[in-house]
Tab-separated table of C-alpha atoms in Angstrom:
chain	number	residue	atom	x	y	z
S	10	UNK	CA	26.079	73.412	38.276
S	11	UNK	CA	27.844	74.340	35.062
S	12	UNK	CA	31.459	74.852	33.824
S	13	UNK	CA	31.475	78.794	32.984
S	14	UNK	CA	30.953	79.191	29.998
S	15	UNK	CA	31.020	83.481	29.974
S	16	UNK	CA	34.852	84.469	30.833
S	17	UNK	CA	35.144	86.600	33.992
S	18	UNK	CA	37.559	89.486	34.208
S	19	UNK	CA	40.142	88.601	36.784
S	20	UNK	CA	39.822	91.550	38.587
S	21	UNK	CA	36.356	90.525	39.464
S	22	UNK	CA	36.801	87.766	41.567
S	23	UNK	CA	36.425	88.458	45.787
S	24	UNK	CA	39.411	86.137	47.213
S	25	UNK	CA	37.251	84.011	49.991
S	26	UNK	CA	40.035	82.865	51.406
S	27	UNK	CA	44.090	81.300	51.760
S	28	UNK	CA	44.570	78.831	49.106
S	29	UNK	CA	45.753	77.051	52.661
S	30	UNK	CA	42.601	77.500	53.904
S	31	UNK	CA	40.808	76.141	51.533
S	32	UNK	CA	42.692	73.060	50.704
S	33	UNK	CA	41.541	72.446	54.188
S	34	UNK	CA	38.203	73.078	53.311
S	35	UNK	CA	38.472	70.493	50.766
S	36	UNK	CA	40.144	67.641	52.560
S	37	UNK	CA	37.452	67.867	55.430
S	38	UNK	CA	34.630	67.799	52.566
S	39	UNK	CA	36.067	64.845	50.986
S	40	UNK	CA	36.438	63.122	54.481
S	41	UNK	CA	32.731	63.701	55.055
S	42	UNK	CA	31.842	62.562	51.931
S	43	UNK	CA	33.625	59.356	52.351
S	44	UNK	CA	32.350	59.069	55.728
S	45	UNK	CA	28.790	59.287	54.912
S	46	UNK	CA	29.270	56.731	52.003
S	47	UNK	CA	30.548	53.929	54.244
S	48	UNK	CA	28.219	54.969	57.011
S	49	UNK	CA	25.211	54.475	53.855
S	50	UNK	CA	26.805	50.982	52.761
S	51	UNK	CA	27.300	50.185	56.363
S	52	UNK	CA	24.999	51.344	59.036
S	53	UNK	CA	20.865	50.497	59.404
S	54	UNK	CA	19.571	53.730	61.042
S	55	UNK	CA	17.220	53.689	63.582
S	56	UNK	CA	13.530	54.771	63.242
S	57	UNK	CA	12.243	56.769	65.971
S	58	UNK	CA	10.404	54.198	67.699
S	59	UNK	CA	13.511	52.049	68.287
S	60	UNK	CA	15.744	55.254	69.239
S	61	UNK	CA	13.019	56.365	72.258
S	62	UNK	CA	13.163	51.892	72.863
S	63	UNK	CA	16.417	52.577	73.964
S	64	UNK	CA	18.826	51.092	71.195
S	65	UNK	CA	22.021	52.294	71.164
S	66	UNK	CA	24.158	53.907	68.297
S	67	UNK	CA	24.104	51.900	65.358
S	68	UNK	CA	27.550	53.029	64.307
S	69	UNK	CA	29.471	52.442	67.576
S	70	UNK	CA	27.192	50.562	69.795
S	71	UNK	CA	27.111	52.775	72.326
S	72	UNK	CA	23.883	54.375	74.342
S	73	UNK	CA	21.666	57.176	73.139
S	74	UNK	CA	19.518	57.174	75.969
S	75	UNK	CA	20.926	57.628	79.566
S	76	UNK	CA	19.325	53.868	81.494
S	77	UNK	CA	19.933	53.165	84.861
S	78	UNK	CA	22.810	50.106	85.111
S	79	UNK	CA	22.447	46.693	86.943
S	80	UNK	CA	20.337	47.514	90.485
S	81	UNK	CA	18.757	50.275	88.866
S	82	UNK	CA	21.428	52.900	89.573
S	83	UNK	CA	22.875	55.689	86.540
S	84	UNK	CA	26.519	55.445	86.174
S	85	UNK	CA	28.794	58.152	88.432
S	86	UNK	CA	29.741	61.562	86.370
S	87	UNK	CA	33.613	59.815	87.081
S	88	UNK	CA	32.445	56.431	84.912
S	89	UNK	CA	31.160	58.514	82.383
S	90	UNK	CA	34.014	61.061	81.985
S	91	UNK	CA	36.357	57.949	82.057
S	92	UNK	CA	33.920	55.968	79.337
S	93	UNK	CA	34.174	58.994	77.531
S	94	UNK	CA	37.759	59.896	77.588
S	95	UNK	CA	38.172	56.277	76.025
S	96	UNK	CA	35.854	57.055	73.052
S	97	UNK	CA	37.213	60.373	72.084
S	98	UNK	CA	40.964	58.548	72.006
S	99	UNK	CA	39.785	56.438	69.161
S	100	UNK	CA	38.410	58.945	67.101
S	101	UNK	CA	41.316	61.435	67.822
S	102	UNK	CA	40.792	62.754	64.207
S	103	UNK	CA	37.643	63.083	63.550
S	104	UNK	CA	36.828	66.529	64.312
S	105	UNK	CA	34.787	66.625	67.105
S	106	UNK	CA	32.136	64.901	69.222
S	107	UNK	CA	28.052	65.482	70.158
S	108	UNK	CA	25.661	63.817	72.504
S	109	UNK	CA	22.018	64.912	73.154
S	110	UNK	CA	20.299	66.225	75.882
S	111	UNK	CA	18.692	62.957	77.255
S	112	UNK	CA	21.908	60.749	77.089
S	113	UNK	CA	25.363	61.992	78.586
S	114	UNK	CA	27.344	58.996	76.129
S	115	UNK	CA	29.065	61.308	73.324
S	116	UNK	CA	29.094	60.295	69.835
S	117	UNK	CA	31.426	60.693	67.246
S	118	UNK	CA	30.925	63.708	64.700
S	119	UNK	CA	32.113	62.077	61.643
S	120	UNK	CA	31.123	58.062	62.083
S	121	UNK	CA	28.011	58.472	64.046
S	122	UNK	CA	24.701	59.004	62.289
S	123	UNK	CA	22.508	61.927	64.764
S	124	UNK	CA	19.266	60.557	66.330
S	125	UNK	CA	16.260	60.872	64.089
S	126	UNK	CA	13.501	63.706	65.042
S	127	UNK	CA	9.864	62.849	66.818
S	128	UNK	CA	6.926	63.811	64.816
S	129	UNK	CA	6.844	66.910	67.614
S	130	UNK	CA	10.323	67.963	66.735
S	131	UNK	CA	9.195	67.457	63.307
S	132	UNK	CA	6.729	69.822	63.406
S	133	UNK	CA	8.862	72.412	65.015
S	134	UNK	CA	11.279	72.187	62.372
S	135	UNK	CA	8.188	72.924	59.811
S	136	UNK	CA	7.223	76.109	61.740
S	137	UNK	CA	11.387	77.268	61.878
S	138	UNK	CA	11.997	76.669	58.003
S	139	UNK	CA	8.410	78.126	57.191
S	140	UNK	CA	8.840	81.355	58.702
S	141	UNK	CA	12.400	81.695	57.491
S	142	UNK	CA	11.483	81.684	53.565
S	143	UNK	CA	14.251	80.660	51.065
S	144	UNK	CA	17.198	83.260	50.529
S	145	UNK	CA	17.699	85.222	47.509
S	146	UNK	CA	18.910	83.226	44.082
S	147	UNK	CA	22.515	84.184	43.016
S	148	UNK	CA	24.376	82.764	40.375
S	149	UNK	CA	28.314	82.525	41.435
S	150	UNK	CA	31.513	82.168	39.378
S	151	UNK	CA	33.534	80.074	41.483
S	152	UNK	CA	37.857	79.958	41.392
S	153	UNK	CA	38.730	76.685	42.740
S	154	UNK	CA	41.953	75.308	44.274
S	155	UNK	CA	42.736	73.481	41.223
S	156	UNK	CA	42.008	77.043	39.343
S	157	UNK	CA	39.060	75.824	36.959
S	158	UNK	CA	36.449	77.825	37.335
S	159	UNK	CA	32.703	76.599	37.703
S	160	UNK	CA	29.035	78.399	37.997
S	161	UNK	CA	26.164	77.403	40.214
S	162	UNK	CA	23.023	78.932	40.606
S	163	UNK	CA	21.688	78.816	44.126
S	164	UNK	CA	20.248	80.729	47.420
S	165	UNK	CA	22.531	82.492	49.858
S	166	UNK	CA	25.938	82.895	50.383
S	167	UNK	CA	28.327	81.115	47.328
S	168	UNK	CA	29.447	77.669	48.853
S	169	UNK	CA	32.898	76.819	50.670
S	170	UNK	CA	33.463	73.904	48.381
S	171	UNK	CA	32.393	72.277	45.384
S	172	UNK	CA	32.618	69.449	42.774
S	173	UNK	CA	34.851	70.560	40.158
S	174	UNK	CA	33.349	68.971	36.683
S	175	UNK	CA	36.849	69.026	34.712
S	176	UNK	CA	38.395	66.820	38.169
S	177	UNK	CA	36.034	65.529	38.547
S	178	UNK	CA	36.966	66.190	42.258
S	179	UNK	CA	35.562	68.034	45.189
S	180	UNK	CA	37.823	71.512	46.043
S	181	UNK	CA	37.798	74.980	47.614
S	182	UNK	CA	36.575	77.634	46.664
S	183	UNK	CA	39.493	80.444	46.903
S	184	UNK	CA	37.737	83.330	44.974
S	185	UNK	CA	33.969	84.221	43.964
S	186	UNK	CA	32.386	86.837	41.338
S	187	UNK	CA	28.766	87.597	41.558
S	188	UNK	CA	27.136	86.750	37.769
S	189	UNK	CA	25.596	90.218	37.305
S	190	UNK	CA	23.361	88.265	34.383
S	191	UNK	CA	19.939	86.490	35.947
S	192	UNK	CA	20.179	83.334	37.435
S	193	UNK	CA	19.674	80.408	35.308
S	194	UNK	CA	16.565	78.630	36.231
S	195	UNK	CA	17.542	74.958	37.628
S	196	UNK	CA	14.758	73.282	35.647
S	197	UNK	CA	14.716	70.380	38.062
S	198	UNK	CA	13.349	71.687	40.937
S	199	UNK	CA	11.853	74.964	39.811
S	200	UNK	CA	8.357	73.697	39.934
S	201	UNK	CA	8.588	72.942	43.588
S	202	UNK	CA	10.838	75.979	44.574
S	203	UNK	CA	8.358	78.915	43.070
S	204	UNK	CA	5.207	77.461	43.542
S	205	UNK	CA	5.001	74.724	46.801
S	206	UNK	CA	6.337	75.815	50.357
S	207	UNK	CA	8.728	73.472	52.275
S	208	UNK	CA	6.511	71.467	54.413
S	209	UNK	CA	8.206	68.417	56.145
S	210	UNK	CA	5.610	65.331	55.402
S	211	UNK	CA	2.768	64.826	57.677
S	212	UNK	CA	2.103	61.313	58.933
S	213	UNK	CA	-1.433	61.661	56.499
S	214	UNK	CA	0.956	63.021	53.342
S	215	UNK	CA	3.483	60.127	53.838
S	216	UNK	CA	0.805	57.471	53.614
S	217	UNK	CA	-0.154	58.932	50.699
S	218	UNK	CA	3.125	59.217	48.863
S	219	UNK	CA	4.181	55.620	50.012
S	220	UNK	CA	2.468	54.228	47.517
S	221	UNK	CA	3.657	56.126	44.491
S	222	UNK	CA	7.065	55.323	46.267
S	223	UNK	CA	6.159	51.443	46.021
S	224	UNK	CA	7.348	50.931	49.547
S	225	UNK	CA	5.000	49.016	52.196
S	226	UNK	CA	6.538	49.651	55.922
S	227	UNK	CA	5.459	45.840	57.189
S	228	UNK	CA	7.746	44.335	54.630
S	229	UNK	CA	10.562	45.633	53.740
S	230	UNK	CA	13.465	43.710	54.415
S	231	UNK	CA	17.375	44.144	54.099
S	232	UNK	CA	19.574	47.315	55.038
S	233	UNK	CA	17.860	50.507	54.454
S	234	UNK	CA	20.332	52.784	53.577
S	235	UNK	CA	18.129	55.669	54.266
S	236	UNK	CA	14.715	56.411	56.171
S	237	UNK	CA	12.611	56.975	52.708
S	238	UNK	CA	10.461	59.504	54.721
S	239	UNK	CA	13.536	61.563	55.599
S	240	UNK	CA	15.045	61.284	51.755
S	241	UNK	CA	11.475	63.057	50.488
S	242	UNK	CA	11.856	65.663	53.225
S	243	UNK	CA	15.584	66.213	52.449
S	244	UNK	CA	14.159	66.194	48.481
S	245	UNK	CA	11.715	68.773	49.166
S	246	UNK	CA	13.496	70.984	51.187
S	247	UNK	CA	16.870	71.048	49.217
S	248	UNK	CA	13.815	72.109	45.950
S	249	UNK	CA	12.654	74.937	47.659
S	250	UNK	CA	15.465	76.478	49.254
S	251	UNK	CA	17.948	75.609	46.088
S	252	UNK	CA	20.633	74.518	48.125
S	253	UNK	CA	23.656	72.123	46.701
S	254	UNK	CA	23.153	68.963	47.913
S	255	UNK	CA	26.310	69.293	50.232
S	256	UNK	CA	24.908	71.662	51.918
S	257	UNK	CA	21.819	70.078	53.333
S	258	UNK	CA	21.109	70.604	56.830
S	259	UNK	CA	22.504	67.095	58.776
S	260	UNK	CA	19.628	66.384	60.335
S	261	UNK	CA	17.980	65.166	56.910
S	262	UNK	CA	20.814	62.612	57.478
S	263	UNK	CA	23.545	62.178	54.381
S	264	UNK	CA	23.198	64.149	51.642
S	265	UNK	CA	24.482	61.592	49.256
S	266	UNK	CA	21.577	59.485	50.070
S	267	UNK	CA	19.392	62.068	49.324
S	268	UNK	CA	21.169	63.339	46.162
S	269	UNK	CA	20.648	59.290	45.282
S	270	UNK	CA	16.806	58.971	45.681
S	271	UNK	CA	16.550	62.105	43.756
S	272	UNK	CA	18.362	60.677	41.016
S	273	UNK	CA	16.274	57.468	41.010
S	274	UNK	CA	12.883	59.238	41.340
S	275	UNK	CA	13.836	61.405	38.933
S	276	UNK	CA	14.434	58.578	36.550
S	277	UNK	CA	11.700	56.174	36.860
S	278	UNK	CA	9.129	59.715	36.353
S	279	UNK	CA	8.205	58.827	40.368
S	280	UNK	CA	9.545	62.486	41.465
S	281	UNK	CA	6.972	64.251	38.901
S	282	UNK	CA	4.257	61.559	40.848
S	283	UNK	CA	5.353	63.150	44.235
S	284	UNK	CA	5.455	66.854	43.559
S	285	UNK	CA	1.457	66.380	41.894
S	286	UNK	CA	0.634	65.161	44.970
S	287	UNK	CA	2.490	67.556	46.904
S	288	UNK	CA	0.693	70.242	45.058
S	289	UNK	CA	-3.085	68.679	45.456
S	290	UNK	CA	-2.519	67.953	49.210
S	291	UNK	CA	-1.022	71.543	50.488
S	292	UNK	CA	-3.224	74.312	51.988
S	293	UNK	CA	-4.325	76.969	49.552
């Protein structure tokens, strides 16, 4: 993303929506944000194994897998309403609540990390994004709430919100203008995007790359702040679909996290490591 540095005629810019609306916009993307930072700092997500052992939630403690109680019987529909009428009225503002199809516990939207995916679910996911194929690059002029004016280069639809560079400050987007110049080429992940298909790692790829990665499963110690297996697949999918980081899909977990490994990879020359592997390992 760049500060524009081509003026756009005024009459060129779509209004997206209410300045209202997209204040609103902007206050629940900062909330998220902040959310995802303390759940980083704070949480230890589970692995898969220990999710299908049965522990709960690591945010609020509470099940993720329906078990039977003491005597071996499930808890009535009325106990779990109730237990669940509790939960939502401490999280009155957090803008919603999910729960999966094996447990009927909900979760909160905002302070509870999802579930991660089996290596089946995994695969499915591969065989939906692969068949997909990334959207069309557009570069976007984007009016902000603040009324600064920033371009990004990406795939799709222009984005909702977006860090402002002169704010240094996320806000909403109230108006957009489609650059009618080509897109600018995001040299850091053009290399993966054009030539390497999103493939979420296989079990035989990851043992590969954890070595480049320095990381040895048996002993690492401390509070992972994300699954490293997930941050590559959030890496790799974010590089060939050209997405902003915010807009990741949630099940790669935060983006921030994400956005952070990238950063560090990218820095120690490790990323270049990954994406030569990436490129000697895929089918023809």
């Amino acid at each position: 993303m760049t500060t524009s540095d081509q003026p756009v005629e005024a009459n060129a810019f779509i209004p997206q929506r209410s300045r209202k609306s997209a204040l609103f916009d902007e206050s629940m993307e900062r909330r998220f944000t902040e959310a995802h930072r303390v759940m980083d700092e704070q949480i230890r997500y589970l692995t898969y194994d220990e999710y299908a052992s049965g522990k709960p939630c690591p945010a609020c403690e509470r099940p993720l897998l329906d078990e039977p109680q003491p005597g071996g019987l499930l808890r009535t529909q009325t106990d779990v309403d109730a237990d669940n009428a509790d939960f939502r009225s401490t999280h009155k503002d957090c803008f919603g609540f999910w729960r999966i199809q094996e447990c009927s516990t909900e979760h909160c939207h905002l302070c509870c990390p999802f579930p991660p995916i089996s290596a089946s679910d995994r695969e499915k996911l591969r065989e939906i994004l692969l068949s997909e194929g990334p959207a069309p690059i557009a570069t976007w002029h984007l009016k902000m709430t603040c009324d600064h004016i920033e371009m990004l280069t990406t795939r799709g639809n222009a984005p909702t919100t977006t860090n402002c560079s002169k704010c240094g400050d996320i806000r909403g987007v109230i108006a957009i203008a489609q650059s009618k110049s080509p897109p600018r080429t995001q040299s850091d992940h053009t290399t993966a995007r054009t030539q390497l298909p999103y493939q979420p790692l296989t079990d035989e790829r990851w043992k590969l790359i954890q070595p480049i990665l320095g990381i040895d499963e048996r002993t690492r110690r401390g509070r992972p702040k994300m699954d490293p297996r997930k941050a590559i697949d959030a890496i790799l999918y974010r590089e060939y679909t050209g997405i902003p980081w915010r807009d990741l899909p949630r099940l790669f977990g935060s983006w921030q996290s994400a956005a952070r490994w990238h950063r560090q990879l990218k820095a120690s020359g490790t990323w270049e490591e990954v994406l030569q592997l990436q490129a000697r390992t895929s089918p023809s």
